């Protein structure tokens, strides 16, 4: 089976798939695709024109959650989705929470404007970004702070796709100077500090910070 991942490294959704590939030691080709300059015909690969997509022997799958489940079924070891039905459902829920609740509030604001638009020399409304973060992020942080409690991982006692999805969004937010205030959400802040400093996230975070720094340096030239 030949697999090809279409995407760009700074996408939190592509990063999810990249981390799953790394953790499971899966061989996969890469085809770099920027969502801002899609190659002609990309809609044949993903009709929604988003990244990531996965090519599998000339056929295509879209959506990071779908791709990660396919990889989990194909390569069950080490498991990133628990077998227990309740824990499995909780993993899916927190992944969905990251992809559909955190992403629009913390990534599509802080990262998209303060990193992507800024690096492209495009203008953006900083007051609107700050207002959205101030209004919409706290309830999400509050929920995650309660969910994580004093645990190291969101689900059970090992890394799951829930952690990968949540941490990946917070990485992008941090590139755009957004992170939960430890005074308000100490458990979430501690969880993120711990995960950012540990593998499999630490190396990726360092590499992606360098890409962001290069993008911003080019943008202000
Ligand atoms: N639910 C999708 C979201 C993918 C997504 O929104 N990717 C962004 C890049 S981070 C994208 O391609 N945006 C371009 C667009 O929506 O037109 C997934 O998990 O793969």
Coordinates of C-alpha atoms and ligand atoms in Angstrom, one line a residue:
X1 CA 0.0 0.0 0.0
X2 CA 1.4 3.4 -0.9
X3 CA 0.2 6.4 1.1
X4 CA 0.7 10.1 0.5
X5 CA -0.2 12.9 2.9
X6 CA -1.2 16.2 1.3
X7 CA -0.8 19.2 3.6
X8 CA 1.3 21.8 5.2
X9 CA 3.2 21.4 8.5
X10 CA 1.7 24.3 10.4
X11 CA -1.9 23.1 9.9
X12 CA -3.1 21.7 13.3
X13 CA -5.1 19.1 11.4
X14 CA -2.1 18.0 9.3
X15 CA 0.0 17.9 12.5
X16 CA -2.5 15.5 14.0
X17 CA -2.0 13.1 11.2
X18 CA 1.8 13.6 11.2
X19 CA 2.0 12.8 14.9
X20 CA 0.0 9.6 14.4
X21 CA 2.3 8.6 11.5
X22 CA 5.3 9.2 13.7
X23 CA 4.0 7.5 16.8
X24 CA 3.0 4.4 14.8
X25 CA 6.1 4.4 12.6
X26 CA 4.0 4.4 9.4
X27 CA 5.8 5.0 6.1
X28 CA 4.0 7.7 4.1
X29 CA 5.0 10.0 1.2
X30 CA 4.4 13.7 1.5
X31 CA 2.9 16.1 -1.0
X32 CA 3.2 19.7 0.2
X33 CA -0.1 21.6 -0.3
X34 CA -0.8 25.1 1.0
X35 CA -4.5 25.9 1.6
X36 CA -3.7 29.3 0.2
X37 CA -2.4 28.1 -3.1
X38 CA -4.1 24.8 -3.8
X39 CA -2.7 22.9 -6.8
X40 CA -5.0 22.7 -9.8
X41 CA -7.4 19.7 -9.5
X42 CA -7.1 19.5 -5.7
X43 CA -10.9 19.2 -5.5
X44 CA -10.5 15.7 -7.0
X45 CA -8.5 14.9 -3.9
X46 CA -10.6 16.8 -1.3
X47 CA -13.9 18.3 -2.6
X48 CA -13.9 20.6 0.4
X49 CA -10.5 21.9 -0.7
X50 CA -9.0 21.5 2.7
X51 CA -5.9 19.9 4.1
X52 CA -5.1 17.2 5.1
X53 CA -5.9 14.6 2.6
X54 CA -4.5 11.1 2.3
X55 CA -3.8 9.3 -0.9
X56 CA -4.0 5.5 -0.7
X57 CA -3.1 3.7 -3.8
X58 CA -4.5 6.4 -6.0
X59 CA -7.7 6.9 -4.0
X60 CA -8.3 9.7 -1.5
X61 CA -9.6 10.2 2.0
X62 CA -10.2 13.7 3.6
X63 CA -10.6 15.0 7.1
X64 CA -8.0 14.5 9.8
X65 CA -10.3 12.6 12.1
X66 CA -11.3 10.1 9.4
X67 CA -7.6 9.7 8.3
X68 CA -6.5 9.1 11.9
X69 CA -9.1 6.4 12.4
X70 CA -8.1 4.7 9.1
X71 CA -4.5 4.7 10.3
X72 CA -5.5 3.4 13.8
X73 CA -7.4 0.5 12.1
X74 CA -4.5 -0.2 9.8
X75 CA -1.8 0.0 12.4
X76 CA -3.3 -0.6 15.9
X77 CA 0.0 -0.4 17.8
X78 CA 0.5 1.6 19.8
X79 CA -3.2 2.4 20.3
X80 CA -4.2 6.0 20.2
X81 CA -7.9 5.3 20.6
X82 CA -8.9 3.2 23.6
X83 CA -10.8 0.0 23.1
X84 CA -13.2 0.6 26.0
X85 CA -16.4 2.0 24.4
X86 CA -16.8 4.8 26.9
X87 CA -13.1 5.9 26.7
X88 CA -13.3 5.6 22.9
X89 CA -16.3 7.8 22.8
X90 CA -14.7 10.3 25.1
X91 CA -11.6 10.4 22.9
X92 CA -13.8 11.1 19.8
X93 CA -15.6 13.8 21.7
X94 CA -12.5 15.7 22.9
X95 CA -11.0 15.3 19.4
X96 CA -14.2 16.8 18.0
X97 CA -14.1 19.5 20.6
X98 CA -10.6 20.5 19.5
X99 CA -11.4 20.3 15.8
X100 CA -14.7 22.1 15.8
X101 CA -14.8 24.3 18.9
X102 CA -11.2 25.2 19.8
X103 CA -10.0 25.6 16.1
X104 CA -12.4 28.4 15.1
X105 CA -12.0 30.2 18.4
X106 CA -8.2 30.0 19.1
X107 CA -6.6 29.0 15.8
X108 CA -8.6 30.8 13.2
X109 CA -8.2 34.0 15.3
X110 CA -4.8 34.2 16.9
X111 CA -2.8 32.0 14.5
X112 CA -4.5 32.9 11.2
X113 CA -4.3 36.6 11.8
X114 CA -1.2 37.2 13.9
X115 CA 0.9 34.7 12.1
X116 CA -0.5 33.8 8.6
X117 CA -2.0 37.2 7.6
X118 CA 0.8 39.1 9.2
X119 CA 3.4 37.1 7.5
X120 CA 1.7 37.7 4.1
X121 CA 1.7 41.4 4.8
X122 CA -2.1 41.4 4.9
X123 CA -4.0 43.7 7.3
X124 CA -6.2 42.3 10.0
X125 CA -8.4 43.6 12.8
X126 CA -6.4 43.0 16.0
X127 CA -9.2 44.5 18.1
X128 CA -11.7 41.9 16.6
X129 CA -9.2 39.1 17.2
X130 CA -8.7 40.1 20.8
X131 CA -12.4 40.5 21.4
X132 CA -13.3 37.1 20.0
X133 CA -10.6 35.4 22.1
X134 CA -11.8 37.3 25.2
X135 CA -15.4 36.4 24.7
X136 CA -15.2 32.9 23.3
X137 CA -12.1 31.2 24.6
X138 CA -12.8 31.3 28.4
X139 CA -15.8 28.8 28.4
X140 CA -13.7 26.4 26.3
X141 CA -10.7 26.7 28.6
X142 CA -13.0 26.3 31.6
X143 CA -14.4 23.0 30.2
X144 CA -10.9 21.6 29.4
X145 CA -9.5 22.7 32.8
X146 CA -12.3 20.6 34.4
X147 CA -11.7 17.7 32.1
X148 CA -8.0 17.5 32.6
X149 CA -8.1 17.9 36.4
X150 CA -4.8 16.6 37.8
X151 CA -4.2 14.0 35.1
X152 CA -1.3 14.0 32.7
X153 CA -3.5 12.9 29.8
X154 CA -7.1 13.8 28.9
X155 CA -8.2 10.2 28.7
X156 CA -7.0 7.5 31.1
X157 CA -3.3 7.2 31.8
X158 CA -1.8 7.4 28.3
X159 CA -1.6 9.6 25.2
X160 CA -4.6 9.4 22.9
X161 CA -5.9 11.1 19.8
X162 CA -7.7 13.5 22.2
X163 CA -4.4 14.9 23.5
X164 CA -3.0 15.0 20.0
X165 CA -5.9 17.0 18.7
X166 CA -6.2 19.4 21.7
X167 CA -2.4 20.1 22.0
X168 CA -2.1 20.6 18.3
X169 CA -4.6 23.4 18.3
X170 CA -3.0 25.0 21.4
X171 CA 0.4 24.9 19.6
X172 CA -1.1 27.1 16.8
X173 CA -2.7 29.4 19.3
X174 CA 0.7 29.8 21.1
X175 CA 2.3 30.8 17.8
X176 CA -0.3 33.6 17.7
X177 CA 0.4 34.6 21.4
X178 CA -2.7 33.0 22.8
X179 CA -2.6 30.7 25.8
X180 CA -4.8 30.0 28.8
X181 CA -4.0 32.2 31.8
X182 CA -2.6 29.9 34.5
X183 CA -4.2 32.1 37.2
X184 CA -7.7 31.3 35.8
X185 CA -7.2 27.8 34.3
X186 CA -4.2 26.3 36.3
X187 CA -4.9 22.7 35.4
X188 CA -5.2 23.3 31.7
X189 CA -2.1 25.6 31.7
X190 CA -0.1 22.9 33.6
X191 CA -1.3 20.2 31.2
X192 CA -0.2 22.2 28.2
X193 CA 3.2 23.2 29.7
X194 CA 3.8 19.5 30.5
X195 CA 2.8 18.3 27.0
X196 CA 4.6 21.0 25.2
X197 CA 7.8 20.0 27.0
X198 CA 7.4 16.2 26.4
X199 CA 7.6 14.0 23.3
X200 CA 5.9 13.5 21.0
X201 CA 5.1 17.2 21.0
X202 CA 8.3 18.9 22.1
X203 CA 10.4 18.3 18.9
X204 CA 7.5 19.2 16.6
X205 CA 6.8 22.4 18.6
X206 CA 10.4 23.5 18.3
X207 CA 10.5 22.8 14.6
X208 CA 7.2 24.6 13.9
X209 CA 8.3 27.6 16.1
X210 CA 11.2 28.0 13.8
X211 CA 9.0 27.9 10.7
X212 CA 6.7 30.6 12.3
X213 CA 9.8 32.7 13.2
X214 CA 11.0 32.5 9.5
X215 CA 7.5 33.4 8.2
X216 CA 7.2 36.4 10.5
X217 CA 10.8 37.6 9.7
X218 CA 10.0 37.5 6.0
X219 CA 6.7 39.3 6.5
X220 CA 8.2 42.3 8.3
X221 CA 11.1 42.7 5.9
Ligands
LIG1 N1 -12.2 19.0 9.8 C1 -11.1 19.2 8.9 C2 -10.6 20.6 8.9 C3 -9.4 20.8 8.0 C4 -9.1 22.3 7.8 O1 -10.0 23.2 8.1 N2 -7.9 22.6 7.3 C5 -7.6 24.0 7.0 C6 -6.1 24.2 7.2 S1 -5.6 24.2 8.9 C7 -7.9 24.3 5.5 O2 -7.6 23.5 4.7 N3 -8.5 25.4 5.3 C8 -8.8 25.9 4.0 C9 -10.3 26.1 3.8 O3 -11.1 25.8 4.7 O4 -10.6 26.6 2.7 C10 -10.0 18.2 9.2 O5 -10.0 17.8 10.4 O6 -9.2 17.8 8.4

